[in-house]
Short mmCIF file of C-alpha atoms in Angstrom, two decimals:
data_model
loop_
_atom_site.label_atom_id
_atom_site.label_comp_id
_atom_site.label_asym_id
_atom_site.label_seq_id
_atom_site.Cartn_x
_atom_site.Cartn_y
_atom_site.Cartn_z
CA MET A 1 102.79 74.05 71.61
CA ALA A 2 101.22 75.40 74.79
CA ASP A 3 103.87 73.57 76.71
CA TYR A 4 106.52 75.77 75.00
CA ASN A 5 106.74 78.10 77.88
CA THR A 6 107.67 75.33 80.42
CA SER A 7 111.35 75.80 81.27
CA LYS A 8 111.96 72.05 81.89
CA GLN A 9 111.01 71.28 78.30
CA LEU A 10 113.42 73.70 76.80
CA ASP A 11 116.94 72.33 76.02
CA ALA A 12 120.00 74.63 75.54
CA GLN A 13 119.62 74.70 71.71
CA GLN A 14 116.05 75.95 72.02
CA LEU A 15 117.01 78.64 74.44
CA GLN A 16 119.93 79.92 72.28
CA GLU A 17 117.69 79.80 69.32
CA ARG A 18 115.13 82.15 71.08
CA ARG A 19 117.87 84.29 72.42
CA ARG A 20 119.33 84.83 68.99
CA GLU A 21 115.83 85.58 67.66
CA ALA A 22 115.27 88.26 70.19
CA LEU A 23 118.65 89.93 69.61
CA THR A 24 118.18 89.61 65.83
CA LYS A 25 114.94 91.71 66.07
CA ILE A 26 116.77 94.38 67.87
CA ASP A 27 119.90 94.48 65.84
CA ASN A 28 118.02 94.35 62.46
CA ALA A 29 114.83 96.45 63.30
CA GLU A 30 113.82 99.21 60.98
CA PHE A 31 114.70 102.64 62.28
CA GLY A 32 111.43 103.87 63.81
CA TRP A 33 109.77 106.36 66.27
CA PHE A 34 111.18 104.32 69.32
CA HIS A 35 114.72 104.90 68.18
CA ILE A 36 114.08 108.57 67.52
CA ARG A 37 112.36 108.97 71.01
CA ALA A 38 115.39 107.18 72.63
CA CYS A 39 117.73 109.60 70.90
CA LEU A 40 115.68 112.57 71.94
CA VAL A 41 115.26 111.59 75.50
CA ALA A 42 118.86 110.90 75.92
CA GLY A 43 119.98 113.86 73.92
CA VAL A 44 117.97 116.28 76.22
CA GLY A 45 120.17 115.05 78.97
CA PHE A 46 123.36 115.80 77.33
CA PHE A 47 121.96 119.21 76.10
CA THR A 48 121.37 119.90 79.94
CA ASP A 49 124.81 118.63 80.96
CA ALA A 50 126.64 120.87 78.48
CA TYR A 51 124.36 123.74 79.34
CA ASP A 52 125.16 123.26 83.06
CA LEU A 53 128.79 122.61 82.68
CA PHE A 54 129.65 125.58 80.40
CA ALA A 55 127.22 128.30 81.72
CA ILE A 56 129.81 128.74 84.51
CA ASN A 57 132.16 130.38 81.96
CA LEU A 58 129.61 133.26 81.95
CA VAL A 59 128.53 133.13 85.57
CA THR A 60 132.00 133.52 87.22
CA PRO A 61 132.73 136.99 85.56
CA MET A 62 129.39 138.13 86.90
CA LEU A 63 130.10 136.93 90.25
CA GLY A 64 133.32 138.88 90.29
CA ILE A 65 131.60 142.11 89.29
CA ILE A 66 128.81 141.60 91.92
CA TYR A 67 130.52 140.31 94.92
CA PHE A 68 134.28 141.18 94.77
CA ASN A 69 136.19 144.46 94.91
CA GLY A 70 138.20 144.85 91.70
CA GLY A 71 135.54 143.10 89.62
CA ALA A 72 136.96 139.68 89.42
CA LEU A 73 136.74 136.38 91.33
CA PRO A 74 139.96 135.43 93.15
CA SER A 75 141.74 132.83 91.15
CA ASP A 76 141.29 130.07 93.85
CA LEU A 77 137.60 130.62 93.94
CA ASP A 78 137.26 130.77 90.24
CA LEU A 79 139.15 127.42 90.00
CA GLY A 80 137.18 125.96 92.70
CA ILE A 81 133.75 126.71 91.17
CA LYS A 82 134.86 125.42 87.80
CA VAL A 83 136.60 122.20 88.91
CA ALA A 84 133.76 121.35 91.24
CA ALA A 85 131.45 120.00 88.70
CA SER A 86 134.22 117.90 87.19
CA VAL A 87 134.87 116.32 90.47
CA GLY A 88 131.16 115.44 90.88
CA THR A 89 130.92 114.24 87.35
CA PHE A 90 133.83 111.81 87.95
CA MET A 91 131.97 110.42 91.09
CA GLY A 92 128.71 110.23 89.08
CA GLN A 93 130.17 108.43 85.94
CA VAL A 94 132.03 105.74 88.11
CA GLY A 95 129.08 105.27 90.51
CA PHE A 96 126.07 105.26 88.17
CA GLY A 97 128.02 103.13 85.79
CA TYR A 98 128.41 100.43 88.49
CA LEU A 99 124.84 100.84 89.70
CA ALA A 100 123.35 100.57 86.24
CA ASP A 101 125.00 97.17 85.81
CA ARG A 102 124.15 96.18 89.40
CA LEU A 103 120.53 97.35 89.48
CA GLY A 104 119.47 97.86 85.89
CA ARG A 105 119.43 100.68 83.44
CA LYS A 106 115.71 101.59 83.87
CA ARG A 107 115.82 101.64 87.65
CA MET A 108 118.70 104.34 87.51
CA TYR A 109 117.56 106.25 84.43
CA GLY A 110 115.86 109.67 85.52
CA ILE A 111 117.57 109.63 88.93
CA GLU A 112 120.56 111.55 87.55
CA LEU A 113 118.28 114.13 86.04
CA MET A 114 116.46 114.52 89.37
CA ILE A 115 119.91 115.22 91.01
CA ILE A 116 120.56 117.80 88.29
CA ILE A 117 117.29 119.57 88.70
CA VAL A 118 117.53 119.87 92.52
CA ALA A 119 121.24 120.94 92.33
CA THR A 120 120.58 123.48 89.65
CA LEU A 121 117.80 125.09 91.65
CA GLY A 122 120.26 125.08 94.68
CA GLN A 123 122.89 126.93 92.71
CA ALA A 124 120.39 129.56 91.45
CA LEU A 125 118.96 130.18 94.93
CA SER A 126 122.26 130.30 96.83
CA GLY A 127 123.42 133.34 98.87
CA ASN A 128 125.86 134.52 101.36
CA GLY A 129 125.37 133.29 104.86
CA TYR A 130 127.16 133.74 108.19
CA THR A 131 128.66 130.28 108.00
CA LEU A 132 128.66 129.47 104.32
CA SER A 133 129.72 132.02 101.62
CA LEU A 134 128.17 132.14 98.21
CA PRO A 135 131.21 130.74 96.44
CA ALA A 136 131.40 127.83 99.01
CA ALA A 137 127.65 127.04 98.52
CA LEU A 138 128.11 127.20 94.69
CA ILE A 139 130.99 124.74 94.89
CA ILE A 140 129.05 122.27 97.09
CA TRP A 141 125.94 122.51 94.62
CA ARG A 142 128.20 122.10 91.66
CA VAL A 143 129.69 118.94 92.93
CA ILE A 144 126.21 117.61 93.33
CA VAL A 145 125.03 118.71 89.94
CA GLY A 146 128.26 117.01 88.66
CA VAL A 147 127.22 113.63 90.09
CA GLY A 148 124.01 113.99 88.08
CA ILE A 149 125.78 114.91 84.90
CA GLY A 150 128.27 112.13 85.44
CA GLY A 151 125.50 109.58 85.82
CA ASP A 152 124.16 110.59 82.39
CA TYR A 153 127.15 109.57 80.59
CA PRO A 154 127.21 105.69 81.23
CA LEU A 155 123.33 105.48 81.34
CA SER A 156 122.60 107.25 78.09
CA ALA A 157 125.33 105.71 76.27
CA VAL A 158 124.46 102.15 77.22
CA ILE A 159 120.70 102.46 76.85
CA THR A 160 121.14 104.03 73.37
CA SER A 161 123.62 101.39 72.48
CA GLU A 162 121.54 98.52 73.55
CA PHE A 163 118.45 99.56 71.90
CA ALA A 164 120.07 100.64 68.74
CA THR A 165 120.23 98.63 65.44
CA THR A 166 123.73 97.39 64.49
CA ASN A 167 124.04 99.55 61.42
CA ARG A 168 122.79 102.75 62.98
CA ARG A 169 124.23 102.37 66.49
CA GLY A 170 127.21 104.81 66.06
CA ALA A 171 125.09 107.43 64.36
CA MET A 172 122.43 107.28 67.13
CA MET A 173 125.02 107.52 69.90
CA ALA A 174 126.81 110.41 68.11
CA ALA A 175 123.43 112.19 67.71
CA VAL A 176 122.83 111.96 71.51
CA PHE A 177 126.25 113.24 72.30
CA ALA A 178 126.00 115.97 69.67
CA MET A 179 123.26 117.65 71.79
CA GLN A 180 126.24 118.81 73.86
CA GLY A 181 127.01 121.36 71.21
CA PHE A 182 123.59 122.78 71.28
CA GLY A 183 123.64 123.03 75.03
CA TYR A 184 126.99 124.95 75.02
CA LEU A 185 125.48 127.17 72.44
CA THR A 186 122.37 127.73 74.29
CA THR A 187 124.21 129.18 77.20
CA GLY A 188 125.45 132.14 75.16
CA ILE A 189 121.95 132.63 73.47
CA VAL A 190 120.09 132.62 76.93
CA ALA A 191 122.77 134.93 78.33
CA ILE A 192 122.31 137.35 75.53
CA ILE A 193 118.60 137.48 75.85
CA LEU A 194 118.85 138.02 79.64
CA LEU A 195 121.45 140.81 79.15
CA ALA A 196 119.27 142.53 76.55
CA ALA A 197 116.28 142.18 78.91
CA PHE A 198 118.06 143.68 81.89
CA LYS A 199 120.36 146.06 80.04
CA ASP A 200 119.08 149.31 81.45
CA ALA A 201 119.18 148.04 84.98
CA ILE A 202 122.70 146.59 84.62
CA VAL A 203 123.96 149.94 83.16
CA ALA A 204 122.39 151.83 85.96
CA ASN A 205 123.76 149.33 88.66
CA PRO A 206 125.99 146.23 87.80
CA GLN A 207 124.64 144.62 90.85
CA ASN A 208 121.56 143.76 88.82
CA LEU A 209 123.66 141.14 87.14
CA ASP A 210 122.53 139.10 90.11
CA TYR A 211 119.25 138.51 88.39
CA VAL A 212 121.03 137.39 85.22
CA TRP A 213 123.42 134.75 86.54
CA ARG A 214 120.66 133.18 88.75
CA ILE A 215 118.12 132.93 85.84
CA LEU A 216 120.88 131.78 83.54
CA ILE A 217 121.74 128.82 85.85
CA GLY A 218 118.19 128.09 86.83
CA PHE A 219 117.20 127.78 83.08
CA GLY A 220 119.24 124.61 83.04
CA CYS A 221 116.72 122.52 84.90
CA LEU A 222 113.85 123.17 82.44
CA PRO A 223 114.98 120.74 79.83
CA ALA A 224 115.74 118.22 82.43
CA LEU A 225 112.18 118.61 83.77
CA VAL A 226 110.78 117.73 80.31
CA ALA A 227 112.95 114.61 79.89
CA VAL A 228 112.72 113.21 83.35
CA TYR A 229 109.32 111.65 82.92
CA PHE A 230 110.11 110.07 79.53
CA ARG A 231 113.48 108.50 80.93
CA MET A 232 111.53 106.93 83.80
CA THR A 233 109.03 105.32 81.24
CA ILE A 234 111.74 103.85 78.99
CA PRO A 235 111.66 100.03 79.44
CA GLU A 236 114.65 98.01 80.47
CA THR A 237 117.01 97.02 77.69
CA PRO A 238 116.31 93.55 76.34
CA ARG A 239 120.06 92.91 76.50
CA PHE A 240 120.12 93.55 80.26
CA VAL A 241 117.12 91.37 80.65
CA LEU A 242 118.63 88.51 78.67
CA ASP A 243 122.32 88.67 79.94
CA VAL A 244 122.00 89.99 83.53
CA GLU A 245 118.38 89.24 84.72
CA ASN A 246 118.67 86.11 82.51
CA ASN A 247 114.86 86.14 81.84
CA LEU A 248 114.20 85.12 78.21
CA ASN A 249 110.38 85.39 78.66
CA LYS A 250 110.60 88.95 79.79
CA ALA A 251 113.03 89.93 77.13
CA GLU A 252 110.90 88.62 74.51
CA ARG A 253 107.89 90.66 75.69
CA ASP A 254 110.02 93.78 75.98
CA VAL A 255 111.23 93.45 72.45
CA ALA A 256 107.64 92.87 71.17
CA THR A 257 106.48 95.99 73.07
CA VAL A 258 109.37 98.17 71.69
CA LEU A 259 109.00 97.04 68.14
CA LYS A 260 105.24 97.18 68.20
CA GLU A 261 104.97 93.55 67.31
CA ASN A 262 101.81 91.44 67.69
CA ARG A 263 102.46 88.74 70.37
CA ASN A 264 102.19 85.34 69.14
CA HIS A 265 100.41 82.35 70.90
CA LEU A 266 103.63 81.15 72.56
CA GLN A 267 104.04 84.48 74.36
CA SER A 268 101.03 85.16 76.46
CA GLU A 269 101.00 88.42 78.55
CA GLU A 270 99.67 86.46 81.45
CA ASP A 271 102.72 84.14 81.40
CA ASN A 272 105.14 85.61 83.93
CA GLU A 273 107.19 82.52 84.40
CA VAL A 274 111.00 83.25 84.41
CA ILE A 275 112.63 81.35 81.55
CA VAL A 276 116.39 81.35 81.86
CA SER A 277 117.85 82.64 78.71
CA ASP A 278 121.25 81.02 79.07
CA PRO A 279 122.08 78.71 81.91
CA SER A 280 125.81 79.18 81.31
CA VAL A 281 125.86 82.92 81.33
CA ALA A 282 128.39 84.54 83.70
CA LYS A 283 127.09 86.64 86.53
CA GLY A 284 128.58 89.99 87.29
CA SER A 285 130.70 89.95 90.35
CA PHE A 286 134.02 91.24 91.66
CA SER A 287 135.85 88.08 90.97
CA ASP A 288 134.36 87.69 87.53
CA PHE A 289 135.19 91.36 86.76
CA VAL A 290 138.82 90.68 87.62
CA ALA A 291 138.88 87.50 85.67
CA TYR A 292 137.31 89.20 82.67
CA PHE A 293 139.65 92.13 82.65
CA SER A 294 142.81 90.34 83.63
CA LYS A 295 142.79 88.98 80.09
CA TRP A 296 144.98 91.24 77.92
CA GLN A 297 142.48 91.20 75.07
CA ASN A 298 139.88 92.71 77.47
CA PHE A 299 142.13 94.96 79.69
CA LYS A 300 143.83 96.80 76.69
CA ILE A 301 140.38 97.92 75.56
CA LEU A 302 139.51 99.29 78.92
CA PHE A 303 142.94 100.78 79.12
CA GLY A 304 142.78 102.29 75.65
CA THR A 305 139.31 103.82 75.93
CA SER A 306 140.16 105.24 79.33
CA MET A 307 143.61 106.70 78.39
CA ALA A 308 142.31 108.13 75.03
CA TRP A 309 139.39 109.83 76.90
CA PHE A 310 141.80 111.16 79.52
CA ALA A 311 144.19 112.58 76.85
CA LEU A 312 141.31 114.25 75.01
CA ASP A 313 139.82 115.99 78.04
CA VAL A 314 143.04 117.39 79.29
CA ALA A 315 142.88 119.74 76.16
CA PHE A 316 139.17 119.84 75.69
CA TYR A 317 138.32 121.20 79.12
CA GLY A 318 141.68 122.95 79.62
CA ILE A 319 140.53 125.32 76.87
CA GLY A 320 136.79 125.01 77.07
CA LEU A 321 136.47 126.19 80.50
CA ASN A 322 139.27 128.86 80.12
CA ASN A 323 138.72 130.58 76.69
CA SER A 324 139.28 134.05 77.78
CA PHE A 325 142.66 134.29 75.79
CA ILE A 326 140.65 133.22 72.62
CA LEU A 327 137.97 135.84 73.15
CA SER A 328 140.53 138.64 73.66
CA SER A 329 142.05 137.64 70.31
CA ILE A 330 138.72 138.31 68.65
CA LYS A 331 138.06 141.63 70.48
CA PHE A 332 135.47 140.00 72.75
CA SER A 333 137.43 140.38 75.92
CA SER A 334 136.21 142.19 79.07
CA VAL A 335 135.89 145.97 78.97
CA LYS A 336 137.30 147.63 82.16
CA GLY A 337 134.57 149.76 83.91
CA ASP A 338 131.64 148.44 81.70
CA ALA A 339 130.09 145.30 83.28
CA PHE A 340 127.31 145.01 80.74
CA GLN A 341 129.75 145.13 77.69
CA SER A 342 132.18 142.70 79.39
CA ILE A 343 129.57 140.01 79.85
CA TRP A 344 127.94 140.78 76.52
CA ASN A 345 131.29 140.19 74.73
CA ALA A 346 131.87 137.01 76.70
CA ALA A 347 128.48 135.68 75.64
CA VAL A 348 128.78 136.66 72.00
CA GLY A 349 132.35 135.35 71.79
CA GLN A 350 131.24 131.99 73.25
CA ILE A 351 128.57 131.65 70.55
CA ILE A 352 130.98 132.47 67.77
CA ILE A 353 133.45 129.81 69.08
CA VAL A 354 130.87 127.07 69.34
CA LEU A 355 129.30 127.80 65.96
CA LEU A 356 132.77 127.95 64.24
CA GLY A 357 133.99 124.65 65.29
CA ALA A 358 132.15 122.55 67.99
CA VAL A 359 128.63 122.29 66.42
CA PRO A 360 129.75 121.43 62.92
CA GLY A 361 132.28 118.73 64.29
CA TYR A 362 129.50 116.83 66.25
CA TRP A 363 127.18 116.68 63.37
CA VAL A 364 129.76 115.76 60.64
CA THR A 365 130.52 112.80 63.07
CA VAL A 366 126.84 111.87 63.06
CA PHE A 367 126.56 111.69 59.32
CA THR A 368 129.87 109.96 58.62
CA ILE A 369 130.50 107.54 61.54
CA GLU A 370 128.79 104.56 59.84
CA ARG A 371 130.61 105.05 56.72
CA LEU A 372 134.21 106.00 58.11
CA GLY A 373 134.13 103.98 61.35
CA ARG A 374 134.86 105.01 64.82
CA ILE A 375 138.65 104.39 64.80
CA LYS A 376 139.40 106.16 61.63
CA ILE A 377 137.47 109.23 62.87
CA GLN A 378 139.45 109.11 66.28
CA ILE A 379 142.64 108.88 64.59
CA ILE A 380 141.87 111.84 62.06
CA GLY A 381 140.80 113.85 65.12
CA PHE A 382 143.83 113.18 67.34
CA VAL A 383 146.32 113.66 64.39
CA MET A 384 144.80 116.97 63.28
CA SER A 385 144.40 118.27 66.77
CA CYS A 386 148.02 117.40 67.52
CA ILE A 387 149.23 119.26 64.43
CA LEU A 388 147.10 122.32 65.08
CA PHE A 389 148.16 122.56 68.78
CA CYS A 390 151.73 122.31 67.67
CA VAL A 391 151.21 125.11 65.12
CA LEU A 392 149.41 127.28 67.63
CA GLY A 393 151.78 126.50 70.47
CA PHE A 394 155.05 127.03 68.71
CA ALA A 395 153.94 130.00 66.63
CA TYR A 396 151.44 131.49 68.95
CA ASN A 397 152.57 135.24 69.17
CA GLN A 398 153.60 135.20 65.31
CA ILE A 399 150.13 134.03 64.23
CA LYS A 400 148.27 136.51 66.48
CA ASN A 401 150.45 139.31 65.29
CA TYR A 402 150.26 138.42 61.64
CA SER A 403 146.46 137.75 61.35
CA VAL A 404 143.71 137.46 64.07
CA ALA A 405 141.52 135.76 61.38
CA LEU A 406 144.12 132.98 60.95
CA PHE A 407 144.49 132.58 64.57
CA VAL A 408 140.72 132.18 65.09
CA PHE A 409 140.50 129.88 62.10
CA LEU A 410 143.25 127.50 63.58
CA PHE A 411 141.59 127.47 66.99
CA ALA A 412 138.14 126.78 65.39
CA ALA A 413 139.84 123.80 63.41
CA THR A 414 141.07 122.37 66.73
CA GLN A 415 137.50 122.57 68.09
CA PHE A 416 136.14 121.07 64.86
CA PHE A 417 138.56 118.06 64.88
CA GLN A 418 138.09 117.35 68.53
CA ASN A 419 134.35 116.92 68.01
CA PHE A 420 134.75 115.37 64.48
CA GLY A 421 137.04 113.06 66.29
CA PRO A 422 137.77 111.91 69.83
CA ASN A 423 135.34 113.99 71.73
CA SER A 424 132.54 111.91 70.00
CA THR A 425 134.14 108.67 69.59
CA THR A 426 135.52 108.34 73.08
CA PHE A 427 131.91 108.50 74.27
CA ILE A 428 130.47 106.07 71.61
CA ILE A 429 133.14 103.21 71.75
CA PRO A 430 132.94 102.43 75.55
CA GLY A 431 129.33 101.93 75.09
CA GLU A 432 129.92 99.08 72.53
CA VAL A 433 132.94 97.09 73.38
CA PHE A 434 132.26 95.51 76.81
CA PRO A 435 129.96 92.68 77.70
CA THR A 436 126.34 93.70 78.87
CA ARG A 437 127.08 92.88 82.56
CA TYR A 438 130.10 95.35 82.51
CA ARG A 439 129.15 97.65 79.70
CA SER A 440 127.86 100.47 82.00
CA THR A 441 130.79 100.01 84.46
CA GLY A 442 133.35 100.00 81.69
CA HIS A 443 131.85 103.14 80.13
CA GLY A 444 131.87 104.81 83.62
CA ILE A 445 135.46 103.92 84.11
CA ALA A 446 136.49 105.36 80.72
CA ALA A 447 134.32 108.48 81.19
CA GLY A 448 135.58 108.91 84.67
CA SER A 449 139.21 108.78 83.38
CA GLY A 450 138.30 111.53 81.00
CA LYS A 451 137.08 113.62 83.86
CA LEU A 452 140.24 113.19 85.83
CA GLY A 453 141.91 114.63 82.65
CA ALA A 454 139.52 117.63 82.92
CA ILE A 455 140.40 118.17 86.50
CA VAL A 456 144.13 117.92 85.83
CA ALA A 457 143.69 120.39 82.97
CA GLN A 458 141.62 122.88 84.93
CA VAL A 459 143.98 122.84 87.92
CA GLY A 460 147.12 123.06 85.65
CA PHE A 461 145.80 125.65 83.39
CA SER A 462 144.80 127.88 86.25
CA GLN A 463 148.17 127.58 87.96
CA LEU A 464 150.29 127.81 84.82
CA LYS A 465 148.74 130.24 82.43
CA ASP A 466 149.92 133.36 83.94
CA ARG A 467 153.43 132.41 84.67
CA GLY A 468 155.61 135.15 83.33
CA GLY A 469 152.65 137.60 83.00
CA PRO A 470 149.01 137.39 82.07
CA ASN A 471 148.39 134.50 79.64
CA ALA A 472 152.15 134.43 79.06
CA PHE A 473 152.34 130.59 79.44
CA ILE A 474 149.51 129.80 77.04
CA PRO A 475 151.87 128.79 74.15
CA GLN A 476 153.56 126.28 76.27
CA LEU A 477 150.18 124.87 77.55
CA LEU A 478 149.04 124.41 73.91
CA GLN A 479 152.42 122.49 73.35
CA ILE A 480 151.35 120.33 76.28
CA PHE A 481 147.99 119.68 74.77
CA ALA A 482 149.63 118.61 71.54
CA LEU A 483 151.41 115.94 73.47
CA PHE A 484 148.39 114.79 75.06
CA MET A 485 146.75 114.45 71.65
CA PHE A 486 149.69 112.29 70.61
CA VAL A 487 149.20 110.14 73.71
CA GLY A 488 145.50 109.73 72.87
CA LEU A 489 146.48 108.68 69.24
CA LEU A 490 148.80 105.84 70.59
CA ALA A 491 146.08 104.65 72.91
CA THR A 492 143.61 104.52 69.98
CA PHE A 493 145.57 101.63 68.46
CA LEU A 494 144.55 99.42 71.64
CA ILE A 495 140.86 99.76 70.67
CA PRO A 496 138.95 97.61 68.07
CA GLU A 497 136.88 99.05 65.33
CA THR A 498 133.14 98.51 66.25
CA LYS A 499 131.43 99.60 63.02
CA GLY A 500 128.95 96.92 61.63
CA LYS A 501 129.49 94.55 64.60
CA THR A 502 126.99 93.33 67.02
CA LEU A 503 127.51 94.03 70.70
CA GLU A 504 127.82 90.31 71.19
CA GLU A 505 130.60 90.07 68.69
CA LEU A 506 132.37 92.90 70.45
CA SER A 507 132.02 91.34 74.01
CA ASN A 508 135.17 89.05 73.49
CA GLU A 509 133.43 86.11 74.96
CA ASP A 510 133.58 83.02 72.91
CA ALA A 511 129.96 81.94 73.35
CA PHE A 512 128.45 85.18 72.56
CA VAL A 513 130.73 85.49 69.51
CA ASP A 514 129.68 82.07 68.24
CA HIS A 515 126.05 82.94 68.78
CA SER A 516 126.45 86.34 66.98
CA ARG A 517 128.27 84.93 64.05
CA SER A 518 125.57 82.20 63.77
CA ASN A 519 122.97 84.93 64.01
CA SER A 520 124.79 86.98 61.21
CA SER A 521 125.00 83.97 58.94
CA ARG A 522 121.31 83.30 59.29
CA GLN A 523 120.45 86.96 58.55
CA ASN A 524 122.69 86.96 55.42
CA ALA A 525 120.99 83.73 54.32
CA LEU A 526 117.58 85.32 54.56
CA GLU A 527 118.76 88.40 52.70
CA GLU A 528 120.02 86.16 49.91
CA LYS A 529 116.65 84.47 49.58
#
């Protein structure tokens, strides 16, 4: 038995048996502290991401009041500051997605939070200079913070996916992503606390808003500081060790460590010999990437996940970073000549909007995704969002004039069905449907496509919304958003349902599928006994 660790004496069948056993332990493990810890560590990152992305909604009005005559940022600077993070996020998603497949999940995890911390402090400490203005400095720093935010998407999604049990994978990934809602909510809460603390100073001199926006931005690095240590101590995922590093012995040790198992006599801690888990496993390379995705059954999934995310983010960010027309409808618009009340209204209005639709939508997804499945939720979300945008777009003025409460209800409903729908599932599905060697790259491409949609939306919204007068083109923009929801719905039919399937079954590679089916049969037989 002591010779079991000698790779020469292991035939292909023995290797596959040990590989299946390691994967079975991960897929069928009891939900425990490690899974909770993984969700919390990844979730804190998404809390930070949303906080940093959406805090700018409250910061740009302050910058206008403090630094510009007339009390408002010029439209080109407002657009530049808001879109800069999306540009950086696109680069981070694609870049970190590739690097996590090339270098490993563990090696990259935590680096993205370090980037966010440095860039967040850089924003908070920026000032006007002779050669670089404050808006220019903020744009540069927001591109950098965007790179860190972008890196968080594929890394957190794939790490959560690869550690999760099969029957809880969707709920775990949804819970990680749902922390975005709390991050968005916290921007408003922190802003209200700061405004209350500085109220007398702001009323006496609106220039004191300079304290508020700097602290508001700087607060975003605190949760990242808490999470960065824990991210760097998370072990490499066993699937990456098995399928990319191709090291069976190390994977078995990591599985035992994660699941708190006692090591048996066949797996000695002193044995560092590399045992190839599968001699026939394909290596990640450009030629293999092209060969894999040149098959329609694989390419349609990449195209479907990317197009669905692109279509969603056109509407999600088009409204999310330009919600002043909603705030004005619920009487939380800016008050001319009153800096404190203007920012206070914006912060309170943001909290109301998030609580009405976004946060409930995220958590309904968490609690229903394993029962309803990913595709059904995505279809429901796109269909309802399309209908609601049509109603709001074609009857915009009539609804506003008839009932503000009805208008707000319909808008909150669109937020709910985007989050109980494609905003959650477009994040989850790309972390499940690709083989291990391209799982992070595929997720990064899909997420990057989403951010291209966000960039298109922000630029288009900024350029079009005031055609014919202030906010006069909003109804037409809502109609355009409805069209993109329909496009996202069509793209959804290219994507497979992933509920209840192992990552190996979803990889579209015959060898892995055969192994996974054998594994599933074995598990069913054990349950019958």
